[in-house]
């Protein structure tokens, strides 16, 4: 039953029970309406509304957004609660988010558990509150704090909610308090006066939304609605809010954001399917990545032995790890005392592989060199039990080759963390040819413990993310030859919604990284790609490696970033050398070609079974490479726009450049059979 009803001391207790998070599906709304009818007929003195389990109500059922709304509608339920003949009190036992908080705002009073969270995060799904949140919340707490919560989609704790005036009382047992609480003499939330005007707060919220969510529609529309609460009567404000919600819920942005939301949930659920609990881990390499991995593991309660090759390297590793704790203390994420204790109890530092603990997993985080990595795993294989999982953090290399010769190859795999590992949520879990299901389950369980979003990948150069990144950069390099400049490409991709353009990213990470990868893959002599010498010339002839050397694709001086005449000269020289007449590119053309390259490579990754689902590719690109979340990732974006359009583009590009472009068979099949990429995707073996 989705809503239970019982009488306690003359009050009706209505408990929303729709596991796992009590979303307000149509069945819940109908049951709640029926329960209110029953409470009114019973002549109770008050009604207490709460949720079963650890959640009050976590919001609307987003799965219903693709269908026409079916009554009873949530705004009508909230209005009924607000005008109910006896007071309705919200006993907020856990998360009250979106429609959950809107239900509570319709109540006469709100009692919250000390651990409860509250918020109206609808903008993060590309919509606005649709059951009165934009009109009732500013009447209750004022314009500026309501703007902050609604336009940012911010979720707050119960203590902050009490300070704001959203919650009346905090209680360990909110139901018990709600049943006996002396009700405050006041008007219903919707009957409170309009909030005072604050033009400065509105403009500040708009500017913040443009910075935080460039290109996104919902935050600005939410600000419009909250601002309108100053002048509109409640009924008119609610009507505008509902129209805006219904308009946005079927938009491309809302569909994309829902896609990513559900893909994240599905990926994180992978960690619940069994697997061994990790208590001890070995991390090899104490550089930026290794230190960050060790810090993340220790923070999750795992004892870590960090291995380096010398005392000097070990001291540097200690410094790197300590720096991460110092930063956490400064940001208020941990106390100085807890940081010191965690380092003392959970972290040990070793020179070499003697006397390592009997760890359940070892993660190698050395630099990208096959010989070095294979030597490390030979030592780990000898030092640890043959049941210990051996994981490489390689970004590109063949996991099977890295692990060749290891005893019991069923326990080897890749765990590709993204930098910084303690911050970035994405984790590529790479299945080697002999990796067992038990090893995969344990790796996914560890991912869940680290609060990562795991994507499953097969073995190929660059796995999912770096393989697409390589193709993306190769495509933009070709556009440089044909007539574009790096700064135009970067601006065009930022305009599309990428956080940074490809050349800005290279300057940040260092041009030497991609340079070494091109050398490893022998790009200069390969017949299957069009080699573009521009980036190699920059490294070989100028030593410009990016921000770390003060110059790269751009010049960096006196805190300013400017296009470089040196780079412009090299680009034009290489166009001349290739015999190409340079032409003008529009930003739209740059974006179309770059994204088409991502899509084509993504389809090939599916075709080869390297990725398990299109959603895994989308999660990789959104969380690892800043593809705009509100576009849903390249695979969702392609299907939303229409696969036939991408087929046409690839065919046109392939006719002009058959070396760089080929139509994937999977793309032709999807279009000819009228199926989605998900339906046709191969599964990794």
XYZ file of C-alpha atoms in Angstrom:
685
model
C 0.000 0.000 0.000
C 1.462 3.402 -0.999
C -0.122 5.391 1.875
C -1.029 3.855 5.224
C -3.669 5.337 7.517
C -4.026 5.011 11.269
C -5.599 6.948 14.124
C -3.363 7.929 17.051
C -4.663 9.964 20.004
C -7.370 11.521 17.885
C -5.030 12.399 15.003
C -4.723 10.726 11.614
C -1.223 9.515 10.762
C -0.668 9.214 7.006
C 2.546 7.425 6.041
C 3.738 7.524 2.437
C 5.196 4.093 1.751
C 6.502 3.816 -1.803
C 9.987 2.286 -1.613
C 12.767 2.921 -2.163
C 12.427 6.719 -1.797
C 8.673 7.439 -1.591
C 8.384 9.318 -4.895
C 4.967 10.869 -5.528
C 3.850 8.598 -8.335
C 0.262 8.722 -9.578
C -0.572 5.793 -7.295
C 0.829 7.647 -4.279
C -1.053 10.820 -5.157
C -4.321 8.893 -5.521
C -3.734 7.053 -2.248
C -2.886 10.310 -0.473
C -6.077 11.945 -1.749
C -8.078 8.963 -0.521
C -6.352 9.050 2.875
C -7.180 12.755 3.250
C -10.813 11.958 2.457
C -10.770 9.278 5.131
C -9.175 11.622 7.686
C -11.792 14.312 7.015
C -14.604 11.819 7.368
C -13.132 10.504 10.640
C -13.348 13.951 12.252
C -9.747 13.918 13.532
C -8.201 16.873 15.360
C -5.135 17.001 13.132
C -3.364 15.069 10.403
C 0.300 14.081 10.540
C 2.005 13.356 7.228
C 5.260 11.358 7.217
C 7.254 8.901 5.151
C 8.169 5.263 5.654
C 11.796 4.268 6.080
C 14.514 6.893 5.892
C 12.815 9.214 3.413
C 9.898 11.619 3.707
C 9.396 12.099 -0.043
C 12.329 12.306 -2.464
C 10.336 14.085 -5.157
C 8.210 13.299 -8.163
C 8.498 10.098 -10.157
C 10.689 11.340 -13.028
C 9.690 8.294 -15.077
C 6.257 9.899 -15.483
C 7.710 13.031 -17.101
C 7.583 11.522 -20.593
C 3.835 10.878 -20.346
C 0.860 13.249 -20.079
C 0.055 14.126 -16.439
C -2.623 11.958 -14.830
C -4.786 13.215 -11.936
C -4.757 13.701 -9.080
C -2.008 16.258 -9.687
C 0.439 17.150 -6.942
C -0.459 20.881 -6.915
C -4.053 19.910 -6.158
C -2.944 17.649 -3.300
C -0.821 20.450 -1.823
C -3.702 22.925 -2.143
C -6.028 20.462 -0.402
C -3.561 20.040 2.462
C -3.197 23.792 2.809
C -6.974 24.335 3.025
C -7.764 21.178 5.020
C -10.359 21.747 7.766
C -7.905 20.668 10.482
C -4.172 21.345 10.633
C -1.860 19.033 8.691
C 1.618 18.695 10.183
C 4.594 17.368 8.225
C 6.767 14.960 10.225
C 9.840 15.061 8.001
C 11.632 11.848 8.878
C 14.251 12.044 6.113
C 14.827 13.627 2.716
C 12.080 16.056 1.695
C 13.060 16.984 -1.831
C 11.184 18.543 -4.712
C 7.539 17.536 -4.425
C 8.287 16.266 -0.922
C 9.205 19.727 0.296
C 6.251 21.188 -1.607
C 3.941 18.827 0.290
C 5.537 19.993 3.541
C 5.164 23.668 2.545
C 1.433 23.089 2.210
C 1.298 21.859 5.809
C 0.473 24.056 8.799
C 3.749 23.151 10.534
C 6.900 21.178 9.831
C 8.775 18.971 12.327
C 12.048 17.555 10.969
C 14.398 14.848 12.115
C 17.845 16.215 12.897
C 19.241 14.116 10.033
C 16.656 15.217 7.451
C 17.575 17.048 4.265
C 15.365 19.498 2.404
C 15.486 21.174 -0.975
C 13.903 21.959 -4.313
C 16.495 20.502 -6.720
C 14.240 20.434 -9.799
C 16.558 22.644 -11.874
C 19.146 19.863 -11.764
C 16.658 17.803 -13.803
C 15.919 20.621 -16.227
C 12.554 21.642 -14.754
C 11.227 23.987 -12.067
C 9.215 23.169 -8.945
C 5.728 22.382 -10.178
C 3.596 22.186 -7.031
C 3.974 25.622 -5.508
C 7.609 25.713 -4.430
C 8.476 28.915 -6.306
C 5.506 30.745 -4.782
C 5.199 29.375 -1.252
C 8.868 29.212 -0.279
C 9.609 32.942 -0.884
C 6.463 33.853 1.056
C 7.743 31.748 3.943
C 11.454 32.678 4.079
C 11.899 35.723 1.838
C 13.084 36.285 -1.719
C 16.876 36.014 -1.456
C 17.096 32.703 0.462
C 14.371 31.202 -1.744
C 16.311 32.223 -4.856
C 19.415 30.587 -3.455
C 17.675 27.273 -2.814
C 15.539 27.092 -5.945
C 17.819 28.519 -8.648
C 20.793 26.489 -7.436
C 18.800 23.358 -6.686
C 20.542 23.344 -3.318
C 19.806 20.670 -0.707
C 20.293 21.702 2.928
C 20.333 19.999 6.297
C 17.573 20.243 8.871
C 19.497 22.646 11.111
C 19.945 25.156 8.278
C 16.302 24.714 7.298
C 15.278 25.569 10.863
C 17.417 28.718 10.822
C 15.828 29.765 7.543
C 12.351 29.271 8.961
C 11.361 26.366 6.733
C 11.204 23.984 9.701
C 9.531 24.795 13.021
C 11.122 22.203 15.294
C 13.907 19.615 15.095
C 13.232 16.286 16.787
C 14.731 12.815 17.037
C 11.193 11.422 16.683
C 9.349 13.883 14.420
C 6.148 11.804 14.323
C 5.783 11.791 18.103
C 6.371 15.547 18.277
C 4.023 16.223 15.347
C 1.208 14.363 17.117
C 1.492 16.509 20.261
C 3.099 19.752 19.049
C 1.320 22.952 20.135
C 0.431 24.394 16.755
C 1.530 27.988 16.085
C -1.305 30.449 15.370
C -0.525 31.563 11.823
C -1.812 31.656 8.277
C -1.181 28.901 5.766
C 2.037 29.392 3.805
C 0.214 30.364 0.628
C -1.809 32.985 2.521
C 1.286 34.772 3.794
C 2.053 38.192 2.258
C 4.048 38.396 -0.956
C 7.785 38.642 -0.250
C 9.449 42.037 -0.373
C 11.048 43.013 -3.670
C 14.823 42.626 -3.942
C 16.050 43.459 -7.442
C 19.687 43.095 -6.428
C 19.085 39.531 -5.191
C 17.337 38.621 -8.438
C 20.173 39.990 -10.593
C 22.769 38.277 -8.406
C 20.910 34.976 -8.799
C 20.783 35.419 -12.575
C 24.514 36.134 -12.767
C 25.303 33.143 -10.546
C 23.124 30.879 -12.699
C 24.885 32.046 -15.863
C 28.251 31.182 -14.302
C 27.194 27.931 -12.689
C 24.890 26.581 -15.387
C 25.754 28.264 -18.701
C 23.348 27.344 -21.458
C 20.762 25.869 -19.094
C 17.207 27.116 -19.272
C 15.598 25.902 -16.056
C 17.569 28.015 -13.524
C 16.648 31.271 -15.269
C 13.007 30.239 -15.606
C 12.968 29.350 -11.913
C 14.350 32.807 -11.076
C 11.575 34.360 -13.202
C 8.973 32.517 -11.147
C 10.460 33.341 -7.756
C 10.755 36.993 -8.797
C 7.098 36.930 -9.878
C 6.057 35.896 -6.358
C 6.710 39.512 -5.327
C 3.859 40.878 -7.419
C 1.508 38.042 -8.386
C -1.350 36.729 -6.263
C -0.786 33.132 -5.252
C -3.228 31.691 -7.778
C -1.632 33.485 -10.731
C 1.867 32.576 -9.575
C 0.914 28.920 -9.209
C -0.644 28.907 -12.680
C 2.527 30.364 -14.225
C 4.653 27.880 -12.338
C 2.588 24.927 -13.549
C 2.712 26.062 -17.179
C 6.483 26.502 -16.947
C 6.922 23.076 -15.379
C 4.811 21.359 -18.046
C 6.696 23.202 -20.796
C 10.141 22.300 -19.479
C 9.482 18.683 -18.548
C 9.357 17.616 -22.213
C 12.323 19.765 -23.285
C 15.582 18.393 -24.682
C 17.475 19.620 -21.631
C 15.133 17.941 -19.170
C 15.279 14.682 -21.144
C 19.081 14.824 -21.140
C 19.343 15.548 -17.432
C 16.897 12.750 -16.602
C 18.913 10.398 -18.791
C 22.099 11.157 -16.875
C 20.293 10.956 -13.529
C 18.960 7.468 -14.228
C 22.249 6.357 -15.795
C 24.068 7.396 -12.622
C 21.622 5.483 -10.459
C 21.971 2.375 -12.596
C 25.769 2.569 -12.591
C 26.025 3.053 -8.843
C 23.627 0.161 -8.247
C 26.254 -2.152 -9.762
C 28.160 -2.016 -6.481
C 25.299 -3.724 -4.627
C 25.647 -7.091 -6.368
C 27.923 -8.965 -3.968
C 31.695 -8.833 -3.946
C 34.290 -8.917 -1.181
C 34.628 -6.066 1.291
C 38.085 -4.488 1.064
C 39.793 -3.749 4.374
C 43.451 -3.419 3.291
C 44.915 -2.034 0.080
C 48.332 -1.427 -1.450
C 48.884 1.605 -3.675
C 52.050 1.727 -5.751
C 53.220 5.230 -6.584
C 52.884 8.307 -4.413
C 52.680 10.974 -7.079
C 49.638 13.127 -7.665
C 47.424 10.232 -8.729
C 48.706 7.595 -6.295
C 48.525 9.949 -3.324
C 44.984 10.911 -4.279
C 43.919 7.249 -4.582
C 45.495 6.421 -1.217
C 43.760 9.420 0.372
C 40.382 8.348 -1.075
C 40.806 4.769 0.159
C 41.832 5.864 3.649
C 38.878 8.240 3.792
C 36.602 5.280 3.078
C 37.963 3.424 6.104
C 40.487 1.232 4.276
C 44.009 0.671 5.602
C 46.507 1.639 2.906
C 50.138 0.736 2.346
C 51.669 3.221 -0.095
C 54.760 1.903 -1.905
C 57.572 3.926 -3.429
C 60.967 3.050 -4.905
C 63.223 5.119 -2.623
C 63.288 7.062 0.610
C 63.335 10.338 -1.319
C 60.285 9.321 -3.333
C 58.591 8.105 -0.164
C 59.051 11.449 1.559
C 57.584 13.183 -1.442
C 54.622 10.778 -1.288
C 54.123 11.621 2.407
C 54.117 15.292 1.508
C 51.599 14.750 -1.281
C 49.201 12.845 0.981
C 49.618 15.294 3.851
C 48.847 18.127 1.454
C 45.509 16.560 0.593
C 44.615 16.317 4.278
C 45.713 19.918 4.861
C 43.472 21.042 2.028
C 40.552 19.065 3.462
C 41.059 20.690 6.859
C 41.124 24.158 5.286
C 37.855 23.428 3.504
C 36.215 22.192 6.681
C 35.740 18.648 5.381
C 37.639 17.132 8.294
C 39.048 18.397 11.580
C 42.786 18.670 12.065
C 42.608 16.062 14.807
C 40.675 13.588 12.641
C 43.067 14.175 9.736
C 46.094 13.445 11.895
C 44.458 10.345 13.331
C 43.462 9.013 9.912
C 46.999 9.423 8.584
C 48.477 7.727 11.631
C 46.029 4.819 11.730
C 45.138 4.100 8.116
C 48.246 5.044 6.128
C 51.606 3.291 6.094
C 54.528 4.033 3.776
C 56.890 1.405 2.364
C 60.064 1.495 0.318
C 59.899 -1.568 -1.906
C 57.702 -4.630 -1.643
C 59.067 -6.428 1.420
C 56.749 -6.862 4.409
C 53.611 -5.648 2.643
C 50.348 -6.397 4.469
C 48.103 -9.199 3.215
C 45.966 -6.775 1.280
C 42.843 -7.701 -0.671
C 43.731 -5.315 -3.503
C 46.769 -3.557 -4.953
C 46.388 -0.542 -7.241
C 49.317 0.566 -9.379
C 49.523 4.286 -10.138
C 52.929 4.603 -11.819
C 53.547 6.592 -15.015
C 52.433 5.273 -18.415
C 55.263 2.923 -19.304
C 54.588 -0.723 -20.103
C 57.975 -1.958 -18.877
C 57.670 -0.142 -15.560
C 54.127 -1.351 -14.959
C 54.905 -4.969 -15.786
C 57.856 -4.923 -13.379
C 55.606 -3.549 -10.639
C 53.046 -6.307 -11.098
C 55.724 -8.976 -11.096
C 56.816 -7.696 -7.678
C 53.236 -7.410 -6.401
C 52.422 -10.897 -7.648
C 55.323 -12.279 -5.653
C 54.639 -10.202 -2.529
C 50.864 -10.679 -2.157
C 48.589 -13.724 -1.937
C 47.389 -14.975 -5.307
C 43.863 -14.063 -4.223
C 44.661 -10.341 -3.994
C 43.134 -8.278 -6.783
C 45.762 -6.565 -8.933
C 44.543 -3.364 -10.589
C 46.312 -0.967 -12.916
C 45.340 2.682 -13.115
C 46.606 2.973 -16.686
C 44.832 5.522 -18.863
C 45.630 3.931 -22.221
C 47.719 0.770 -22.033
C 46.594 -2.796 -22.744
C 45.621 -4.243 -19.362
C 46.200 -7.782 -20.624
C 49.773 -6.939 -21.649
C 50.442 -5.065 -18.398
C 49.394 -8.113 -16.386
C 50.949 -10.784 -18.594
C 52.555 -13.565 -16.555
C 50.667 -12.844 -13.317
C 49.558 -15.857 -11.300
C 45.822 -16.359 -11.229
C 44.887 -13.874 -14.012
C 41.233 -14.058 -12.949
C 41.972 -11.418 -10.278
C 43.466 -8.715 -12.575
C 41.680 -5.692 -14.061
C 42.001 -1.991 -14.731
C 40.733 0.695 -12.365
C 41.124 3.938 -14.244
C 40.623 6.771 -11.765
C 40.262 10.307 -13.064
C 42.364 13.091 -11.629
C 42.064 14.180 -8.898
C 40.981 10.715 -7.794
C 39.513 11.848 -4.479
C 37.281 14.390 -6.250
C 36.329 12.981 -9.643
C 33.384 10.607 -9.405
C 34.050 8.607 -12.554
C 35.831 5.252 -12.438
C 36.427 3.122 -15.537
C 36.397 -0.528 -14.436
C 38.267 -2.370 -17.174
C 37.649 -6.071 -17.640
C 40.725 -7.964 -18.839
C 40.335 -11.153 -20.884
C 40.486 -13.423 -17.797
C 38.902 -11.198 -15.143
C 36.428 -13.208 -13.082
C 32.931 -12.127 -12.122
C 33.994 -12.254 -8.458
C 36.833 -9.799 -9.166
C 34.480 -7.474 -11.024
C 31.944 -7.637 -8.190
C 34.579 -6.714 -5.614
C 35.859 -3.846 -7.752
C 32.322 -2.514 -8.137
C 31.706 -2.860 -4.397
C 34.858 -0.831 -3.767
C 33.661 1.767 -6.282
C 30.390 2.123 -4.360
C 32.287 2.487 -1.083
C 34.338 5.292 -2.653
C 31.069 6.868 -3.899
C 32.243 6.586 -7.494
C 30.195 6.203 -10.662
C 31.585 3.052 -12.280
C 31.451 2.437 -16.016
C 32.382 -0.961 -17.388
C 34.951 -0.994 -20.171
C 36.741 -3.554 -22.275
C 40.384 -3.471 -23.270
C 41.400 -1.144 -26.093
C 43.741 1.793 -26.322
C 42.240 4.519 -24.113
C 39.235 2.402 -23.081
C 36.083 4.536 -23.442
C 36.933 8.091 -22.449
C 40.473 8.570 -23.690
C 39.685 6.774 -26.926
C 36.900 9.270 -27.669
C 39.080 12.140 -26.448
C 41.853 11.092 -28.856
C 39.410 11.018 -31.772
C 37.950 14.385 -30.755
C 41.372 16.019 -30.633
C 42.433 14.427 -33.918
C 39.308 15.845 -35.559
C 39.876 19.354 -34.236
C 43.538 19.164 -35.299
C 42.379 18.437 -38.846
C 40.171 21.522 -38.710
C 43.249 23.535 -37.775
C 44.891 22.335 -40.985
C 41.832 23.302 -42.989
C 41.445 26.807 -41.640
C 40.416 27.054 -37.983
C 42.575 28.363 -35.149
C 42.838 26.765 -31.685
C 41.148 29.666 -29.913
C 38.208 29.564 -32.322
C 37.790 25.813 -31.738
C 37.933 26.320 -27.977
C 35.375 29.135 -28.068
C 33.027 27.096 -30.261
C 33.162 24.075 -27.945
C 32.616 26.253 -24.869
C 29.616 27.718 -26.673
C 28.303 24.177 -27.117
C 28.597 23.705 -23.365
C 31.971 22.049 -22.813
C 33.699 23.426 -19.714
C 36.877 24.001 -21.756
C 37.927 23.600 -25.358
C 40.377 20.842 -26.382
C 43.400 23.130 -26.595
C 42.706 24.786 -23.269
C 42.499 21.303 -21.744
C 45.815 20.285 -23.316
C 47.488 23.386 -21.925
C 46.155 22.520 -18.500
C 47.277 18.869 -18.540
C 50.497 19.422 -20.496
C 51.227 18.946 -24.194
C 53.905 16.391 -23.339
C 51.287 13.818 -22.263
C 49.536 13.609 -25.634
C 52.934 13.949 -27.346
C 54.214 10.822 -25.591
C 51.039 8.967 -26.504
C 51.385 9.847 -30.184
C 54.974 8.599 -30.121
C 53.901 5.372 -28.439
C 51.244 4.780 -31.094
C 53.610 5.777 -33.954
C 51.074 8.179 -35.398
C 53.575 9.697 -37.808
C 53.926 6.460 -39.791
C 50.433 4.971 -39.459
C 48.436 4.609 -42.693
C 45.059 4.461 -40.940
C 45.018 8.065 -39.679
C 45.760 11.478 -41.123
C 48.742 12.630 -39.113
C 48.747 16.329 -38.189
C 52.251 17.512 -37.183
C 51.187 20.755 -35.480
C 51.206 19.571 -31.849
C 54.441 17.600 -32.264
C 56.153 20.626 -33.790
C 55.075 22.769 -30.847
C 56.764 20.371 -28.409
C 59.835 19.564 -30.542
C 60.629 23.069 -31.761
C 59.365 25.405 -29.067
C 59.242 23.438 -25.812
C 55.853 24.979 -25.106
C 54.159 22.419 -22.849
C 51.213 24.425 -21.562
C 50.539 26.331 -18.383
C 53.387 24.628 -16.509
C 55.924 26.255 -18.861
C 54.045 29.546 -19.193
C 53.091 28.873 -22.799
C 51.482 26.195 -24.924
C 48.684 26.623 -27.410
C 48.244 29.974 -25.659
C 50.591 32.488 -24.081
C 50.309 32.915 -20.320
C 51.807 36.097 -18.952
C 50.873 38.497 -16.151
C 47.778 36.463 -15.381
C 46.452 36.854 -18.921
C 45.678 34.173 -21.496
C 46.201 35.278 -25.089
C 46.333 33.610 -28.516
C 49.884 32.962 -29.617
C 51.450 34.261 -32.815
C 53.926 31.369 -32.611
C 51.091 28.842 -32.750
C 49.334 30.744 -35.515
C 52.506 30.646 -37.604
C 52.979 26.891 -37.123
C 49.332 26.174 -37.964
C 49.482 28.187 -41.209
C 52.828 26.619 -42.169
C 51.387 23.125 -41.777
C 48.342 24.030 -43.884
C 50.695 25.209 -46.623
C 52.846 22.091 -46.284
C 49.753 19.914 -46.659
C 48.782 21.818 -49.810
C 45.514 23.039 -48.321
C 43.866 26.369 -49.020
C 42.640 27.580 -45.650
C 38.965 28.479 -45.340
C 36.719 30.020 -42.742
C 34.882 27.800 -40.258
C 31.725 28.799 -38.427
C 31.409 27.880 -34.774
C 28.430 25.684 -35.663
C 30.500 23.759 -38.211
C 33.284 23.198 -35.695
C 30.846 21.877 -33.106
C 29.021 19.674 -35.592
C 32.188 17.997 -36.826
C 33.743 17.588 -33.378
C 30.594 16.085 -31.850
C 30.052 13.853 -34.872
C 33.540 12.443 -34.310
C 32.668 11.680 -30.674
C 29.440 10.001 -31.767
C 31.092 7.919 -34.481
C 33.800 6.725 -32.096
C 31.190 6.028 -29.430
C 29.180 3.859 -31.818
C 32.338 1.915 -32.697
C 33.028 1.396 -29.006
C 29.539 -0.083 -28.663
C 29.962 -2.123 -31.817
C 33.161 -3.663 -30.483
C 31.650 -4.347 -27.068
C 34.164 -2.062 -25.325
C 31.276 -0.273 -23.597
C 28.355 -2.219 -22.206
C 25.712 0.452 -22.840
C 25.402 3.852 -24.559
C 24.705 5.296 -21.102
C 28.176 4.204 -19.950
C 29.678 6.274 -22.764
C 27.519 9.247 -21.821
C 28.496 8.990 -18.143
C 32.157 8.766 -19.104
C 32.055 11.868 -21.250
C 29.917 13.900 -18.833
C 31.819 13.040 -15.658
C 35.303 12.575 -17.084
C 35.529 15.098 -19.910
C 32.949 17.796 -19.078
C 30.581 17.072 -21.951
C 27.564 19.235 -21.028
C 25.342 17.292 -18.665
C 22.301 19.104 -20.003
C 22.962 17.601 -23.435
C 22.991 14.103 -21.950
C 26.307 12.837 -23.327
C 27.164 12.235 -26.999
C 25.088 9.072 -27.466
C 21.922 10.502 -25.941
C 22.515 13.739 -27.861
C 22.798 11.857 -31.154
C 19.619 9.865 -30.568
C 17.702 12.937 -29.435
C 18.718 14.858 -32.576
C 18.204 11.824 -34.805
C 20.700 9.161 -35.826
C 19.905 9.620 -39.517
C 21.345 13.139 -39.409
C 24.614 11.818 -37.993
C 24.709 9.088 -40.633
C 24.354 11.716 -43.345
C 27.148 13.825 -41.860
C 29.528 10.882 -41.558
C 28.799 9.790 -45.137
C 29.559 13.304 -46.387
C 32.772 13.546 -44.368
C 33.847 10.041 -45.405
C 33.439 10.919 -49.077
C 35.911 13.775 -48.626
C 38.240 12.006 -46.156
C 37.837 8.204 -46.179
C 40.878 7.750 -43.942
C 39.364 9.694 -41.030
C 35.683 8.802 -41.415
C 33.762 5.539 -41.883
C 30.133 4.755 -41.135
C 29.831 2.174 -38.324
C 27.672 -0.817 -39.220
C 25.842 -0.475 -35.896
C 24.699 3.019 -36.875
C 23.302 1.803 -40.207
C 21.537 -1.083 -38.475
C 19.938 1.147 -35.850
C 18.496 3.405 -38.528
C 17.389 0.652 -40.926
C 15.763 -1.419 -38.156
C 14.297 1.560 -36.315
C 15.989 0.572 -33.068
C 17.947 2.457 -30.444
C 21.664 1.998 -29.906
C 20.807 0.496 -26.523
C 18.711 -2.193 -28.177
C 21.510 -3.141 -30.596
C 24.512 -2.721 -28.335
C 26.756 -5.735 -27.999
C 27.700 -6.874 -24.521
C 31.297 -7.215 -23.412
C 32.585 -10.743 -23.317
